[in-house]
Coordinates of C-alpha atoms and ligand atoms in Angstrom, one line a residue:
M1 CA -13.5 -18.4 -171.2
E2 CA -16.1 -19.3 -168.6
T3 CA -18.4 -22.2 -169.2
I4 CA -22.0 -21.1 -169.7
Y5 CA -25.3 -22.9 -169.7
A6 CA -28.9 -22.0 -170.7
L7 CA -32.2 -23.5 -171.6
S8 CA -32.3 -23.4 -175.4
T9 CA -36.0 -24.2 -175.9
A10 CA -38.8 -21.9 -175.0
P11 CA -39.7 -21.9 -171.3
G12 CA -42.9 -23.5 -170.2
R13 CA -44.4 -27.0 -170.3
A14 CA -43.3 -29.1 -173.3
G15 CA -42.6 -32.7 -174.2
V16 CA -38.9 -32.0 -174.4
A17 CA -36.6 -29.2 -173.2
V18 CA -33.1 -28.8 -174.5
L19 CA -30.4 -27.3 -172.3
R20 CA -27.0 -26.4 -173.6
I21 CA -23.7 -26.1 -171.9
S22 CA -20.7 -24.5 -173.7
G23 CA -17.1 -24.1 -172.6
A24 CA -14.1 -26.0 -171.3
G25 CA -16.0 -27.2 -168.3
A26 CA -19.0 -28.6 -170.3
G27 CA -17.7 -32.2 -170.2
A28 CA -17.0 -32.2 -166.5
A29 CA -20.5 -30.7 -165.9
L30 CA -22.1 -33.6 -167.8
E31 CA -20.0 -36.1 -165.8
A32 CA -21.1 -34.5 -162.6
L33 CA -24.8 -34.5 -163.6
T34 CA -24.8 -38.2 -164.7
G35 CA -22.2 -39.7 -162.4
A36 CA -20.9 -41.4 -165.5
R37 CA -18.1 -41.1 -168.1
L38 CA -18.6 -38.9 -171.1
P39 CA -20.5 -40.4 -174.0
P40 CA -18.7 -40.8 -177.3
P41 CA -18.6 -37.6 -179.4
R42 CA -21.9 -36.6 -181.1
M43 CA -23.7 -39.8 -180.0
A44 CA -27.0 -39.6 -178.1
V45 CA -27.0 -41.7 -175.0
L46 CA -29.8 -42.3 -172.5
R47 CA -28.7 -41.1 -169.0
R48 CA -30.2 -40.6 -165.6
F49 CA -29.5 -37.0 -164.4
I50 CA -28.8 -36.6 -160.8
D51 CA -28.1 -33.7 -158.4
P52 CA -24.3 -33.8 -158.0
E53 CA -24.7 -32.8 -154.3
T54 CA -27.4 -35.1 -153.0
Q55 CA -27.1 -37.7 -155.8
G56 CA -30.9 -37.5 -155.9
P57 CA -32.5 -38.2 -159.3
L58 CA -33.7 -35.2 -161.4
D59 CA -34.7 -36.7 -164.7
R60 CA -33.9 -39.3 -167.4
G61 CA -33.1 -38.2 -170.9
L62 CA -30.6 -37.9 -173.7
A63 CA -27.1 -36.4 -173.4
L64 CA -24.8 -35.5 -176.3
F65 CA -21.2 -34.3 -176.2
F66 CA -19.7 -32.2 -179.0
P67 CA -16.0 -31.8 -178.5
A68 CA -14.4 -28.6 -179.7
P69 CA -14.1 -27.4 -182.4
A70 CA -16.9 -29.4 -184.1
S71 CA -19.7 -27.7 -182.2
F72 CA -22.1 -24.8 -182.6
T73 CA -19.9 -22.5 -180.5
G74 CA -16.6 -24.0 -181.5
E75 CA -16.1 -24.9 -177.8
N76 CA -16.9 -28.2 -176.0
V77 CA -20.7 -28.3 -176.0
V78 CA -23.1 -30.6 -174.1
E79 CA -26.8 -30.9 -175.0
L80 CA -29.3 -32.3 -172.5
H81 CA -32.7 -33.4 -173.8
L82 CA -34.8 -33.3 -170.7
H83 CA -38.5 -33.7 -170.1
G84 CA -40.0 -30.3 -170.6
G85 CA -41.5 -29.8 -167.2
R86 CA -41.0 -26.7 -165.2
A87 CA -39.7 -28.6 -162.1
V88 CA -37.4 -30.8 -164.1
V89 CA -35.8 -27.8 -165.9
A90 CA -35.6 -25.8 -162.7
G91 CA -34.0 -28.7 -160.9
V92 CA -31.3 -29.3 -163.6
L93 CA -30.6 -25.5 -163.9
G94 CA -30.3 -25.3 -160.1
A95 CA -27.9 -28.2 -160.0
L96 CA -25.8 -26.6 -162.8
A97 CA -25.8 -23.3 -160.9
R98 CA -24.2 -25.0 -157.9
L99 CA -21.4 -26.5 -159.9
P100 CA -18.1 -24.6 -159.7
D101 CA -17.0 -22.5 -162.7
L102 CA -20.3 -22.5 -164.5
R103 CA -22.6 -19.6 -165.0
A104 CA -25.9 -18.8 -166.7
A105 CA -25.5 -17.5 -170.3
A106 CA -26.3 -13.9 -171.3
P107 CA -28.7 -13.3 -174.2
G108 CA -27.1 -14.4 -177.5
E109 CA -23.9 -15.6 -175.8
F110 CA -23.8 -19.0 -177.5
T111 CA -24.1 -17.4 -180.9
R112 CA -21.6 -14.7 -180.0
R113 CA -19.1 -17.4 -179.1
A114 CA -19.8 -19.1 -182.4
F115 CA -19.0 -15.8 -184.1
E116 CA -15.9 -15.2 -182.1
N117 CA -14.6 -18.7 -182.9
G118 CA -15.2 -18.2 -186.6
K119 CA -18.2 -20.5 -186.9
L120 CA -20.5 -17.9 -188.2
D121 CA -19.9 -14.5 -189.8
L122 CA -22.1 -11.5 -188.9
T123 CA -24.4 -11.9 -191.8
E124 CA -24.9 -15.6 -190.9
V125 CA -25.6 -14.6 -187.3
E126 CA -28.2 -12.2 -188.5
G127 CA -29.6 -14.9 -190.8
L128 CA -29.9 -17.2 -187.8
A129 CA -31.8 -14.5 -185.8
D130 CA -34.1 -14.0 -188.7
L131 CA -34.7 -17.7 -189.1
I132 CA -35.8 -17.9 -185.5
D133 CA -38.1 -15.0 -186.1
A134 CA -39.4 -16.0 -189.5
E135 CA -43.2 -16.2 -189.7
T136 CA -43.7 -17.0 -193.4
E137 CA -42.3 -19.3 -196.0
A138 CA -40.5 -16.6 -198.0
Q139 CA -39.0 -15.1 -194.8
R140 CA -37.8 -18.5 -193.9
A141 CA -36.2 -19.1 -197.3
Q142 CA -34.4 -15.8 -197.2
A143 CA -33.2 -16.2 -193.6
L144 CA -32.0 -19.8 -194.2
R145 CA -30.0 -18.7 -197.3
Q146 CA -28.4 -15.9 -195.4
M147 CA -27.6 -18.1 -192.4
E148 CA -26.0 -20.6 -194.8
G149 CA -23.6 -17.8 -195.9
A150 CA -25.0 -16.6 -199.3
L151 CA -24.7 -12.9 -198.3
G152 CA -21.4 -13.3 -196.5
K153 CA -19.8 -15.1 -199.4
L154 CA -20.9 -12.4 -201.8
Y155 CA -19.4 -9.6 -199.6
E156 CA -16.3 -11.6 -198.8
G157 CA -15.8 -12.2 -202.5
W158 CA -16.0 -8.5 -203.2
R159 CA -13.7 -7.7 -200.3
A160 CA -11.1 -10.2 -201.7
R161 CA -11.2 -8.4 -205.0
L162 CA -10.8 -5.0 -203.2
V163 CA -7.9 -6.3 -201.3
R164 CA -6.2 -7.4 -204.5
L165 CA -6.8 -3.9 -206.0
L166 CA -5.4 -2.4 -202.9
A167 CA -2.3 -4.6 -203.1
H168 CA -1.7 -3.3 -206.6
A169 CA -2.1 0.3 -205.5
E170 CA 0.3 -0.2 -202.6
A171 CA 2.8 -1.9 -204.8
E172 CA 2.7 1.2 -207.0
I173 CA 3.4 3.4 -204.0
D174 CA 6.2 1.3 -202.6
F175 CA 7.9 0.3 -205.9
P176 CA 7.0 3.0 -208.4
D177 CA 7.8 1.7 -211.9
E178 CA 10.8 3.8 -212.8
E179 CA 10.8 3.0 -216.5
V180 CA 7.1 3.2 -217.4
P181 CA 5.7 6.0 -215.3
G182 CA 2.8 4.2 -213.7
D183 CA -0.6 5.3 -214.5
L184 CA -2.3 3.6 -211.6
I185 CA -5.9 4.3 -212.6
A186 CA -5.3 2.9 -216.1
K187 CA -4.4 -0.4 -214.4
L188 CA -7.0 -0.4 -211.7
G189 CA -9.8 1.5 -213.3
P190 CA -11.6 -1.4 -215.0
G191 CA -11.5 -3.5 -211.8
I192 CA -12.8 -0.7 -209.7
A193 CA -15.6 0.2 -212.1
A194 CA -16.7 -3.5 -212.5
L195 CA -16.9 -3.9 -208.7
G196 CA -18.7 -0.5 -208.3
D197 CA -21.3 -1.7 -210.9
E198 CA -22.0 -4.9 -209.1
I199 CA -22.4 -3.2 -205.8
A200 CA -24.7 -0.6 -207.3
A201 CA -26.9 -3.4 -208.9
H202 CA -27.1 -5.1 -205.5
L203 CA -28.1 -1.9 -203.8
D204 CA -30.8 -1.2 -206.4
D205 CA -33.1 -4.0 -205.2
G206 CA -36.3 -2.0 -204.4
R207 CA -35.5 -2.9 -200.8
R208 CA -37.0 -6.3 -201.5
G209 CA -35.1 -8.2 -198.9
E210 CA -35.7 -5.6 -196.2
R211 CA -39.5 -5.6 -197.0
L212 CA -39.6 -9.4 -196.8
R213 CA -37.9 -9.3 -193.5
D214 CA -39.9 -6.5 -191.9
G215 CA -43.2 -7.0 -193.6
V216 CA -44.9 -5.3 -196.6
E217 CA -47.3 -2.5 -195.7
V218 CA -50.6 -2.4 -197.6
A219 CA -53.0 0.4 -196.8
I220 CA -56.7 0.4 -197.5
I221 CA -57.8 3.9 -198.3
G222 CA -60.9 5.6 -199.5
P223 CA -63.7 7.9 -198.3
P224 CA -66.0 7.0 -195.4
N225 CA -68.5 4.2 -195.7
V226 CA -67.2 2.6 -198.9
G227 CA -66.6 -0.5 -196.9
K228 CA -62.9 -0.4 -196.0
S229 CA -63.3 -2.0 -192.6
S230 CA -65.7 -4.7 -194.0
L231 CA -63.1 -5.5 -196.7
L232 CA -60.3 -5.8 -194.1
N233 CA -62.4 -8.1 -192.0
R234 CA -63.2 -10.2 -195.1
L235 CA -59.5 -10.4 -196.1
A236 CA -58.4 -11.2 -192.5
R237 CA -61.0 -14.0 -192.1
R238 CA -60.5 -15.5 -195.5
E239 CA -56.7 -15.7 -195.2
A240 CA -55.7 -19.2 -194.0
A241 CA -52.6 -17.9 -192.2
I242 CA -53.3 -14.9 -190.1
V243 CA -50.2 -14.4 -188.1
S244 CA -51.6 -12.1 -185.5
E245 CA -54.4 -9.6 -185.2
E246 CA -54.1 -6.5 -183.1
A247 CA -55.9 -3.2 -182.9
G248 CA -53.7 -0.2 -183.7
T249 CA -52.2 1.7 -180.8
T250 CA -54.2 4.7 -181.9
R251 CA -57.9 4.5 -182.6
D252 CA -57.5 5.4 -186.2
V253 CA -55.5 2.6 -187.7
L254 CA -56.5 -1.0 -187.5
E255 CA -54.0 -3.6 -188.5
V256 CA -54.0 -7.3 -189.4
R257 CA -51.0 -9.4 -190.3
L258 CA -51.5 -11.6 -193.3
D259 CA -49.4 -14.1 -195.0
I260 CA -49.8 -13.4 -198.7
G261 CA -48.0 -16.0 -200.8
G262 CA -45.3 -16.4 -198.2
V263 CA -44.7 -12.7 -197.7
P264 CA -45.7 -11.1 -194.4
V265 CA -48.2 -8.3 -195.0
T266 CA -49.5 -5.7 -192.6
L267 CA -52.8 -4.7 -193.9
A268 CA -53.9 -1.4 -192.4
D269 CA -57.4 0.0 -192.5
T270 CA -57.0 3.7 -192.4
A271 CA -60.4 4.0 -190.9
G272 CA -59.4 7.4 -189.8
L273 CA -60.6 8.8 -193.1
R274 CA -64.0 9.4 -191.6
E275 CA -65.8 12.7 -191.4
A276 CA -63.3 14.6 -189.3
A277 CA -65.7 15.9 -186.6
G278 CA -63.6 16.5 -183.5
A279 CA -59.9 17.2 -183.1
I280 CA -59.2 13.6 -182.3
E281 CA -60.8 12.5 -185.5
R282 CA -58.8 15.1 -187.5
E283 CA -55.6 13.8 -186.0
G284 CA -56.8 10.3 -187.0
V285 CA -57.2 11.5 -190.6
R286 CA -53.8 13.0 -190.6
R287 CA -52.2 9.8 -189.3
A288 CA -54.2 7.7 -191.8
L289 CA -53.0 9.8 -194.7
E290 CA -49.4 9.6 -193.4
R291 CA -49.7 5.9 -193.1
A292 CA -51.1 5.6 -196.6
E293 CA -48.2 7.7 -197.9
R294 CA -45.7 5.3 -196.4
A295 CA -47.4 2.1 -197.6
D296 CA -45.8 -0.1 -200.1
L297 CA -49.1 -0.8 -201.8
R298 CA -52.4 1.0 -201.6
L299 CA -55.9 -0.4 -202.1
V300 CA -58.1 2.4 -203.0
V301 CA -61.8 1.7 -202.4
A302 CA -64.9 3.4 -203.8
A303 CA -68.5 2.4 -203.8
P304 CA -71.5 3.2 -206.0
D305 CA -73.2 4.9 -203.1
A306 CA -70.2 6.6 -201.6
G307 CA -67.2 8.3 -203.2
G308 CA -65.0 7.8 -206.2
F309 CA -61.3 7.3 -206.8
D310 CA -60.1 10.8 -206.1
L311 CA -57.3 9.5 -203.9
A312 CA -56.0 6.9 -206.4
R313 CA -52.6 7.3 -208.0
E314 CA -50.5 5.3 -210.4
G315 CA -49.7 1.9 -209.0
D316 CA -52.6 1.6 -206.7
I317 CA -55.1 -1.3 -206.8
R318 CA -58.6 0.2 -207.4
L319 CA -61.6 -1.6 -205.9
L320 CA -65.3 -0.9 -206.4
N321 CA -67.0 -2.3 -203.4
K322 CA -70.7 -3.1 -202.9
I323 CA -71.2 -4.5 -206.4
D324 CA -74.1 -6.3 -204.9
L325 CA -75.9 -3.0 -205.2
G326 CA -75.7 -3.5 -209.0
A327 CA -73.2 -1.0 -210.4
E328 CA -71.1 -1.3 -213.6
V329 CA -67.5 -2.2 -212.9
P330 CA -65.3 0.0 -215.2
A331 CA -62.2 -1.6 -216.8
G332 CA -59.0 -1.7 -214.7
I333 CA -61.0 -1.8 -211.5
I334 CA -61.7 -4.9 -209.4
G335 CA -65.4 -5.2 -208.4
V336 CA -66.0 -6.7 -205.0
S337 CA -68.6 -7.1 -202.4
A338 CA -67.5 -7.3 -198.8
M339 CA -71.1 -8.3 -198.0
T340 CA -71.5 -11.3 -200.4
G341 CA -67.8 -12.1 -200.9
A342 CA -68.1 -11.6 -204.7
G343 CA -64.8 -10.6 -206.4
L344 CA -62.7 -11.4 -203.3
D345 CA -60.8 -14.2 -205.2
A346 CA -59.8 -11.7 -207.9
L347 CA -58.7 -9.2 -205.2
E348 CA -56.6 -11.8 -203.5
A349 CA -55.1 -12.9 -206.7
A350 CA -54.2 -9.3 -207.5
L351 CA -52.7 -8.9 -204.1
S352 CA -50.7 -12.1 -204.3
E353 CA -49.4 -11.1 -207.7
R354 CA -48.3 -7.6 -206.7
V355 CA -46.8 -8.6 -203.4
G356 CA -45.2 -11.8 -204.5
L357 CA -43.6 -10.2 -207.6
A358 CA -42.2 -7.3 -205.8
Y359 CA -41.3 -8.8 -202.5
G360 CA -41.2 -12.6 -202.7
A361 CA -38.1 -14.7 -202.3
S362 CA -35.5 -14.0 -204.9
E363 CA -32.8 -16.2 -206.5
H364 CA -30.1 -13.7 -205.5
P365 CA -29.0 -13.0 -202.0
L366 CA -30.6 -9.8 -200.9
I367 CA -29.8 -7.0 -198.5
T368 CA -32.0 -7.6 -195.5
R369 CA -31.0 -4.8 -193.1
A370 CA -30.3 -1.1 -193.0
R371 CA -26.8 -2.1 -191.7
H372 CA -26.0 -3.8 -194.9
R373 CA -27.3 -0.9 -197.0
E374 CA -25.2 1.6 -195.1
G375 CA -22.0 -0.4 -195.4
L376 CA -22.5 -1.0 -199.1
T377 CA -23.3 2.6 -199.7
E378 CA -20.2 3.6 -197.9
C379 CA -18.2 1.1 -199.9
A380 CA -19.6 2.3 -203.2
S381 CA -18.8 5.9 -202.5
A382 CA -15.2 5.2 -201.5
L383 CA -14.9 3.1 -204.7
A384 CA -16.3 5.9 -206.8
R385 CA -13.7 8.3 -205.3
A386 CA -10.9 5.8 -205.9
G387 CA -12.2 5.4 -209.5
E388 CA -11.6 9.1 -210.1
G389 CA -7.8 8.4 -209.9
G390 CA -5.2 10.9 -208.8
D391 CA -2.6 10.5 -206.3
A392 CA -1.8 6.8 -205.6
D393 CA -1.8 7.4 -201.8
L394 CA -5.3 8.8 -202.0
V395 CA -6.5 6.0 -204.3
A396 CA -5.1 3.4 -201.9
E397 CA -6.7 5.1 -198.9
D398 CA -10.2 5.0 -200.6
L399 CA -9.7 1.4 -201.5
R400 CA -8.8 0.7 -197.9
L401 CA -12.0 2.5 -196.7
A402 CA -14.1 0.5 -199.2
A403 CA -12.6 -2.8 -198.1
R404 CA -13.2 -1.9 -194.4
A405 CA -16.8 -1.0 -195.1
L406 CA -17.3 -4.5 -196.6
G407 CA -15.3 -6.2 -193.8
R408 CA -17.6 -4.7 -191.2
L409 CA -20.6 -6.4 -192.9
T410 CA -19.2 -9.8 -192.3
G411 CA -17.4 -8.9 -189.1
R412 CA -13.9 -9.2 -190.4
V413 CA -12.8 -5.8 -189.2
D414 CA -13.4 -3.4 -186.3
V415 CA -16.8 -4.4 -185.3
E416 CA -16.6 -4.4 -181.5
E417 CA -19.1 -1.6 -181.1
L418 CA -21.5 -3.4 -183.5
L419 CA -21.5 -6.7 -181.7
D420 CA -23.4 -5.6 -178.7
V421 CA -26.1 -4.2 -181.0
I422 CA -26.4 -7.3 -183.0
F423 CA -26.3 -9.8 -180.2
R424 CA -28.7 -7.8 -178.0
D425 CA -31.6 -9.0 -180.3
F426 CA -31.0 -12.6 -179.3
C427 CA -32.7 -14.3 -176.4
I428 CA -31.0 -16.3 -173.7
G429 CA -30.1 -19.8 -174.8
K430 CA -29.2 -18.9 -178.4
Ligands
GDP1 P1 -65.6 2.2 -194.0 O1 -66.1 3.4 -193.4 O2 -65.1 2.5 -195.4 O3 -64.7 1.4 -193.2 O4 -66.9 1.3 -194.3 P2 -67.5 0.1 -193.4 O5 -66.8 -1.1 -193.7 O6 -67.7 0.6 -192.1 O7 -68.9 0.0 -194.2 C1 -69.8 1.1 -194.3 C2 -71.2 0.6 -194.6 O8 -71.3 -0.1 -195.8 C3 -71.7 -0.5 -193.5 O9 -73.0 -0.2 -193.2 C4 -71.5 -1.8 -194.2 O10 -72.4 -2.8 -193.8 C5 -71.8 -1.4 -195.7 N1 -71.1 -2.3 -196.6 C6 -69.8 -2.6 -196.6 N2 -69.5 -3.5 -197.6 C7 -70.6 -3.6 -198.3 C8 -71.0 -4.4 -199.5 O11 -70.2 -5.0 -200.2 N3 -72.3 -4.3 -199.9 C9 -73.2 -3.5 -199.3 N4 -74.5 -3.5 -199.7 N5 -72.9 -2.9 -198.1 C10 -71.7 -2.9 -197.7

């Protein structure tokens, strides 16, 4: 295995930059860079870094050595804490590039080695990627729990149970009980059913974990001129933690990213529901409606001087805007004024409650990716087939398929083709 190196912190100016080296040659590289013996394992030492060819000074900083296997990758790892200047980093990277048997790491290569050396399973790798991408508190909590193995342990536990069921089935095939004609399903049925129920309950999660990871979509809809855009602006400005603000790629949907109670929310103003004058506007209306259909939650807006709640359905939050004009607010409807700010607290409270309840962090480990859902669905249907009983060979085969589907989730079995997809999402240096 070649020795690899990369900058682990983000490129650019910073107080400190961390560079990692992993592989059998990591220790030798550190000795060459410092002209000194290796520091004791896992102890930070202050060193002068030099260009091994010219012996010229490059920087002064901390060096740590993590001997295999007690390191992130499971290999010998060296960490250099340099000053985060572009010339410093470029100088040290250049010096490393000129050392023999070292090469720059590919994206995700450190994490991939950690996986291959059994330091992380695939769900933990995904949790790590999500943790790096987490923008809100609830996302962070979910990612950290997954990185620490909550999901992996759950799936491995189920797989271990499946493997035991499979062993029973195989024993039945290899050593049929001569005296008592073996009714396989009488023995295995309860175990199969119990496992099937647990997996079904895990799948039936309202896609909570996936929503938290990807963001919850909230659409503001209503007829023209009720004040949808004004409300969006109000909500965007009042929110303490706007993650980013960007105009939609089309002229008809404007989006802002909000952090509502730790849950990332994309609030879309389907401003396209304007009078559909030209063809472009009509296309805008179509997209706006489609967007509203897809949304996890809809805010339906009406105003005393413009339109009612014709678009509203069960589960929508209904708002009467422009209450400053002096209209009665019917029961079950939140009265607001984008102009004066009246009622916005009640609106935000309602939003937090709805979003937080449905998508906030949960006590149980949750499915966070379509990949998990697919594997679990496959496992569940193989289990259901096995549960129907019949020929022992066929039952065993279905149990084997079910176990393999779970094994793929943690990376225990045939995942080669999956790895490239998963690690591609990582940046260099991770
Ligand atoms: P949209 O077409 O639904 O996005 O509505 P806009 O946000 O563009 O607002 C339409 C008009 O209503 C604008 O002239 C706003 O200034 C006005 N408006 C919006 N909110 C309020 C409000 O709370 N009170 C009053 N009096 N006017 C408002």
